[in-house]
Amino acid sequence: MNEAKMTIDVNEKPPILKWIVLAIQHVFAMFGATILVPILVNSAAGTEVLTIPVALVTSGIGTLIYILCTKGRSPVYLGSSFAFITPLAAGAVLAGISGAMTGAFLVGVIYIVVALIIAVVGKDWIQKLLPPIVIGPMIMIIGLSLAGSAVSSIGISADVEAINIKGVIVALFTFLVTAFVMLKGKGFLRVIPFLIGIASGYVLAVILGLVDFSPVLEASFFSLPKFLVPFISYTPTFAAALTIAPIAIVTIAEHIGDHTALGTIIGKDLIKDPGLNRTLLGDGLATSVAAVLGGPPNTTYGENTSVVGMTKVASVWVIGLAAIFAICLGFLGKFTALISTIPNPILGGVSLLLYGFIAVNGLKVLIENRVNFGRSRNVIIASTMLVLGLGGAVLNIGTVSVSGMSLAAVAGVILNLVLPREEDDDKPLEFEAGNKEEEKVEEKDKKEDGKINKENIVVLDHPLIEHKLSILRDKNTGTKEFRELVAEIGMFVCYEAMTDAKLEDCEIETPMVKLKTKKLNEDKYAFLPILRAGTGMLDGLIRVIPNAKIGHIGMYRNEETLEPVRYFFKVPKDIKNREVLVLDPMLATGGSGCDAIAQLKKEGVKNIKFLCLIAAPEGVKRMQEEHPDVKIYTAALDEKLNDKGYIVPGLGDAGDRIFGTK
Ligand code: PRP
Ligand code: URA
């Protein structure tokens, strides 16, 4: 297999130096967000609730617990969760540190209970309980509820009498650097914009005299973090339980989404193996143990998933070492004291982006799932949640208080279950004709986002092809018609792939005259269908270039890992002297296509094109990364892969539909 390919062996232990460098990259990725949580909770609560050293240590310990619970089969890093900033601060105001920590402990318990239920009855009920119309507004509330604290950290809130110009300049500078790195940063830099923003803002703050270094001078090099242990440091109280714990509803949905995303990147269905019950158990235990030590709830870190995607190393050994490094950092007294000197305006500068980002992510959930706000049911659920969540609602029941955010989560779940549902309420919104252009632009942006190199792919753009594809995609199209269409569209893709064909001079005689003209030397070509489905296209291509030689590569996708499994390879002897057109109707993860091309390159083939009918952006990206010299020709570029690695909207399983095997 090709070198650039993802190391899907999550248990592979890299050589020592590489291991350490990769782990340090993961620490950089988790660091910014993990230390921000205690800082922001304390700032929102107006008192010290959490400390940075404990947050670092509990994130590391939590990650190790997660690795154990998932039997070392899932390379996820757990860091402090942003979702709990407002609830923890509100819980602390309401019932002190004991209230905040007891609430955080219960969050973990909810995860564990959900994990156990999933182990017994499966996971389908979660999707019913937490559809996008509940999750989207909830994420928006999490972000927007923090907006006030960002503004006051910058120092421009209504209650500020005299603006500190230096502070505002530092906040603005931090904001601009962070935004710039997000927009223009390349590679790893793009994963750590907040860290770079904070570091740059810090340098400016030092220059402007806004940093007080005395805590660093006073701190010792090594110091024990201020762990808070129940019954020793405080007596647990449930007074803030309902302010904090119900937010677990949202973070469980986030957990599933993150695991699905990582699974797609590493080509392994983590929801099946190690299983959602194990991943939730790991996350839940990590959160409860963190709370018992005085740390914030943990969550799966997207930043680290990005590092896995970028480095193409998904080893749990790397994640484990990063966790150990994080624990060690928590004991470095001078270092954590230095972090605590970060002035407030810097936090304001990053928060200006961060909180909005969280809110916009909620909006994205609604848009990507095409939630139809033309339906009253959806309007009622979202409106109720937004007003309860952002209106400062508090429900006092005896000694227990329920915050607005928790009320919103519970109300959303209940309303979604009890409000009468009409047939179209859950149907994704369809764009009307008037919106077609917008939809196209949106599609285009999406594709650009995925970083597809447009130079290297040709997508057939013809009304008749679109028409034929519509019939092909239709699940009611029968085997005979499906087969004919695969061959016919394949033929047109071949025409497109041959636009650069070099013709040779020849002379013929028409019924009228002798004519000097040009012809294709068909002996220069070979077709290479990937078995089985590729042979369906072959029927069309041999109509166009009947004398091309034909080879076969047998390959099927392992349903679990989605990786190709080879079973046959037979190509013409002189293949390396030919231009080879590799045929496969579907380019999904790209595993089969990339592996077939790698095998051909081993045979010495230099000139390769890949022809398919439907491509997913994920597969195109992978092929462009692994084989940038191979141009892709496709009849359609679809939206995405689903969690089983099937192309959406796609056409289902091409092989089964061509051969009628299902
Ligand atoms: C399908 C398809 C491709 C492969 C695409 O084959 O024809 O070969 O999956 O997926 P990928 O890009 O993720 O590798 P399948 O494994 O179903 O075998 P078949 O052709 O025998 O049905
Ligand atoms: N293979 C198929 O046949 N269809 C898909 O959608 C993905 C892979």
Short mmCIF file of N, CA, C and O in Angstrom, two decimals, residues 5 33 40 46 67 79 88 128 158 193 210 251 254 267 285 300 320 378 402 438 476 538 588 613 642:
data_model
loop_
_atom_site.label_atom_id
_atom_site.label_comp_id
_atom_site.label_asym_id
_atom_site.label_seq_id
_atom_site.Cartn_x
_atom_site.Cartn_y
_atom_site.Cartn_z
N LYS A 5 -0.80 6.70 2.94
CA LYS A 5 -2.07 6.20 3.43
C LYS A 5 -2.17 6.25 4.96
O LYS A 5 -1.17 6.14 5.66
N ALA A 33 -7.56 25.09 24.18
CA ALA A 33 -8.95 24.98 24.60
C ALA A 33 -9.04 24.45 26.03
O ALA A 33 -9.89 24.90 26.82
N LEU A 40 -12.13 30.70 31.78
CA LEU A 40 -13.42 31.32 31.45
C LEU A 40 -14.49 31.02 32.51
O LEU A 40 -15.34 31.87 32.79
N GLY A 46 -16.88 34.76 38.59
CA GLY A 46 -16.36 35.84 39.44
C GLY A 46 -15.59 35.30 40.64
O GLY A 46 -15.33 36.03 41.59
N ILE A 67 -8.93 5.40 26.93
CA ILE A 67 -8.19 4.40 26.14
C ILE A 67 -8.38 3.00 26.75
O ILE A 67 -8.58 2.02 26.02
N GLY A 79 -10.40 16.51 26.21
CA GLY A 79 -9.99 17.76 26.87
C GLY A 79 -11.20 18.40 27.53
O GLY A 79 -12.33 17.89 27.45
N LEU A 88 -21.24 25.43 34.63
CA LEU A 88 -20.38 25.32 35.82
C LEU A 88 -20.31 26.64 36.57
O LEU A 88 -20.37 26.68 37.80
N LYS A 128 -33.58 9.48 17.89
CA LYS A 128 -34.98 9.90 18.03
C LYS A 128 -35.11 10.96 19.12
O LYS A 128 -35.88 11.90 19.01
N ALA A 158 -21.35 47.51 29.01
CA ALA A 158 -22.06 48.74 29.39
C ALA A 158 -21.61 49.26 30.76
O ALA A 158 -21.60 50.47 31.00
N PRO A 193 -5.21 27.85 16.03
CA PRO A 193 -5.31 29.31 15.89
C PRO A 193 -5.45 30.01 17.24
O PRO A 193 -4.88 31.09 17.44
N LEU A 210 0.94 45.07 30.48
CA LEU A 210 -0.32 44.59 31.08
C LEU A 210 -0.15 43.28 31.84
O LEU A 210 -1.12 42.75 32.37
N THR A 251 -23.85 17.07 24.89
CA THR A 251 -22.48 16.61 24.65
C THR A 251 -22.45 15.14 24.22
O THR A 251 -21.50 14.72 23.56
N GLU A 254 -22.68 15.40 20.63
CA GLU A 254 -21.37 15.85 20.13
C GLU A 254 -20.40 14.66 20.09
O GLU A 254 -19.65 14.49 19.13
N GLY A 267 -10.98 5.50 8.58
CA GLY A 267 -11.51 4.33 7.86
C GLY A 267 -11.89 3.19 8.78
O GLY A 267 -11.64 2.03 8.50
N LEU A 285 -16.73 8.01 32.41
CA LEU A 285 -15.84 7.75 33.55
C LEU A 285 -14.79 8.85 33.66
O LEU A 285 -14.48 9.31 34.76
N THR A 300 -14.59 14.80 23.66
CA THR A 300 -13.71 14.40 22.56
C THR A 300 -13.25 15.65 21.82
O THR A 300 -14.06 16.49 21.46
N GLY A 320 -1.97 8.33 24.01
CA GLY A 320 -1.65 8.00 25.40
C GLY A 320 -0.45 8.80 25.89
O GLY A 320 -0.46 9.33 27.01
N ASN A 378 -41.26 22.76 14.17
CA ASN A 378 -39.84 23.08 14.32
C ASN A 378 -39.64 24.48 14.89
O ASN A 378 -38.75 24.72 15.71
N VAL A 402 -32.84 24.87 38.49
CA VAL A 402 -32.60 24.45 37.10
C VAL A 402 -32.30 25.71 36.30
O VAL A 402 -33.09 26.65 36.30
N GLU A 438 -28.35 29.41 -5.53
CA GLU A 438 -27.72 29.48 -4.21
C GLU A 438 -27.21 28.12 -3.82
O GLU A 438 -26.13 27.96 -3.26
N ASN A 476 -35.79 2.48 -7.78
CA ASN A 476 -36.75 1.61 -8.47
C ASN A 476 -36.28 1.17 -9.85
O ASN A 476 -36.96 0.41 -10.53
N LEU A 538 -17.12 -1.21 -18.38
CA LEU A 538 -16.30 -1.74 -19.47
C LEU A 538 -17.14 -1.93 -20.75
O LEU A 538 -16.70 -1.61 -21.85
N ALA A 588 -15.60 6.11 -3.47
CA ALA A 588 -16.21 6.47 -2.17
C ALA A 588 -15.13 6.98 -1.21
O ALA A 588 -14.78 8.15 -1.24
N LEU A 613 -18.42 6.97 -12.18
CA LEU A 613 -19.71 7.62 -12.44
C LEU A 613 -20.05 8.58 -11.31
O LEU A 613 -20.55 9.67 -11.54
N ASN A 642 -21.70 8.58 3.93
CA ASN A 642 -22.40 8.43 5.21
C ASN A 642 -21.52 7.64 6.17
O ASN A 642 -20.38 7.29 5.83
#
